[in-house]
Structures are given as C-alpha cells and as structure tokens.
C-alpha cells in the first residue's frame, strides 16, 4: 500500500515539474496567443462588418472590461463605437491589448504559485510515505522479546 502512495506522489511530481518548466520557459506564449486572437478579431471587424466577429469582439470587450486598441494603421473609433460596452470610452486608456496582458499575467502568476505549492506537497508526500514505509519495514527488528519486571 505504501509503495503505491509513493508512486502516486512521484507520478504527480513528474507531471508538475514539466508544467512548471513550461510555464517558466514559455512565460509570454499564452499572452501573445491571446493578443494575436484579439488582433485578428479586431482587424476582421475593422475590414468588414461581419456580425459574428462583431459579437466576438463585443464579448471580449465585456470580459476584459476594455475598449479597443491603439492602432497606427488608422482610425478605430468606428469599430469601438459598435463593439464597446455602453459607458466605456476609448480615451480612458483601457487599451485591450494591455488589459489582456495584465489579466493573463496575473492569472498565470497565480497558476505558477499553485504549481509551486503542489510540487511542495508532492515532495512532502513522497518523503512522508517513504519514511512511513521504512519505519514499518524495519520495525520488525524493534520488537522487544522477553519480560519486563518493574521493581
């Protein structure tokens, strides 16, 4: 029973370490991918008035509480007037690309912290299960044989 417990902790450890390494080495990949999706949807809405893409862009603006982006390629107020939630003005500086970056960085840091805590618990579990196994395994030699007489 105890070797299976150690094996489960070791298996969890072997899954958590690559996840933590990937998060450390590819720290901006998720953020960049999400911003690429936002750019793609935004430019699709700017080029044509597809109602499907407009609904997607409106949902993104509502989810991240932002409105539009600063674009060097031209006026974007037409897109923002159609897709931003009521009461949100682009001039307030709520650039969606920045809001998405801040949101994802905060949440990815939280995930990285959870990974660290989980790795700590798995190492602690492996140490405890191995200690328990060794103490049970070698405890047969610790039994005292004979009788004690108290005086």
Coordinates of C-alpha atoms in Angstrom, one line a residue, residues 2-108:
X2 CA 2.7 2.5 0.9
X3 CA 4.8 2.0 -2.3
X4 CA 1.6 2.8 -4.3
X5 CA 1.2 6.0 -2.3
X6 CA 4.8 6.9 -3.1
X7 CA 4.3 6.1 -6.7
X8 CA 1.2 8.3 -6.9
X9 CA 3.1 11.2 -5.4
X10 CA 6.0 10.6 -7.8
X11 CA 3.7 10.4 -10.8
X12 CA 2.1 13.8 -9.8
X13 CA 5.6 15.2 -9.3
X14 CA 6.6 14.0 -12.8
X15 CA 3.6 15.8 -14.2
X16 CA 4.0 19.0 -12.2
X17 CA 7.7 19.6 -12.9
X18 CA 7.3 19.8 -16.8
X19 CA 4.3 22.1 -16.3
X20 CA 6.3 24.4 -14.1
X21 CA 9.2 24.3 -16.5
X22 CA 7.0 25.1 -19.5
X23 CA 5.4 28.0 -17.6
X24 CA 8.9 29.3 -16.8
X25 CA 10.4 29.0 -20.2
X26 CA 7.3 30.0 -22.2
X27 CA 6.0 32.7 -19.9
X28 CA 4.6 35.0 -22.6
X29 CA 3.4 32.4 -25.1
X30 CA -0.2 32.3 -23.7
X31 CA -0.4 36.1 -23.6
X32 CA 1.0 36.5 -27.1
X33 CA -1.5 34.0 -28.4
X34 CA -4.5 35.7 -26.8
X35 CA -3.4 39.1 -28.1
X36 CA -3.0 37.6 -31.6
X37 CA -6.6 36.3 -31.4
X38 CA -7.7 39.8 -30.3
X39 CA -5.8 41.5 -33.1
X40 CA -7.3 39.0 -35.6
X41 CA -10.9 39.5 -34.5
X42 CA -10.4 43.3 -34.2
X43 CA -9.0 43.6 -37.8
X44 CA -11.7 41.3 -39.2
X45 CA -14.4 43.6 -37.7
X46 CA -12.5 46.7 -39.0
X47 CA -12.3 45.3 -42.5
X48 CA -15.8 44.1 -42.8
X49 CA -18.9 44.2 -40.7
X50 CA -19.3 40.5 -40.0
X51 CA -21.9 40.2 -37.3
X52 CA -20.3 37.0 -35.9
X53 CA -16.9 38.7 -35.4
X54 CA -18.5 41.8 -34.1
X55 CA -20.3 39.7 -31.4
X56 CA -16.9 38.0 -30.6
X57 CA -15.2 41.4 -30.2
X58 CA -18.1 42.7 -28.0
X59 CA -17.8 39.6 -25.8
X60 CA -14.0 40.2 -25.4
X61 CA -14.6 43.8 -24.5
X62 CA -17.1 42.8 -21.9
X63 CA -14.9 40.0 -20.5
X64 CA -11.8 42.1 -20.1
X65 CA -13.6 45.4 -19.3
X66 CA -11.7 47.2 -22.0
X67 CA -12.4 49.1 -25.3
X68 CA -10.4 48.9 -28.5
X69 CA -6.7 49.3 -29.1
X70 CA -4.3 52.0 -30.2
X71 CA -3.6 51.3 -33.8
X72 CA -1.1 53.1 -36.0
X73 CA -2.9 52.0 -39.1
X74 CA -5.9 54.3 -39.0
X75 CA -9.0 55.4 -37.2
X76 CA -10.5 52.8 -34.9
X77 CA -13.4 54.8 -33.4
X78 CA -15.9 53.3 -35.8
X79 CA -15.2 49.7 -34.6
X80 CA -15.1 50.8 -30.9
X81 CA -18.4 52.6 -31.2
X82 CA -20.1 49.4 -32.4
X83 CA -18.4 46.9 -30.1
X84 CA -17.6 48.6 -26.8
X85 CA -20.0 48.3 -23.9
X86 CA -22.0 51.4 -23.1
X87 CA -20.3 53.9 -20.9
X88 CA -16.8 52.7 -21.9
X89 CA -14.8 55.4 -23.7
X90 CA -11.6 54.5 -25.6
X91 CA -9.8 57.7 -24.4
X92 CA -9.8 56.5 -20.8
X93 CA -6.7 54.4 -21.7
X94 CA -8.2 51.0 -21.4
X95 CA -6.3 49.5 -24.4
X96 CA -7.5 45.9 -24.7
X97 CA -4.1 44.6 -25.6
X98 CA -2.7 46.0 -22.3
X99 CA -5.7 44.8 -20.3
X100 CA -5.4 41.3 -21.7
X101 CA -1.7 41.2 -20.9
X102 CA -2.2 42.4 -17.3
X103 CA -5.1 39.9 -16.8
X104 CA -3.3 36.9 -18.2
X105 CA 0.0 37.8 -16.4
X106 CA -1.8 38.0 -13.1
X107 CA -3.6 34.7 -13.6
X108 CA -0.6 32.9 -15.0

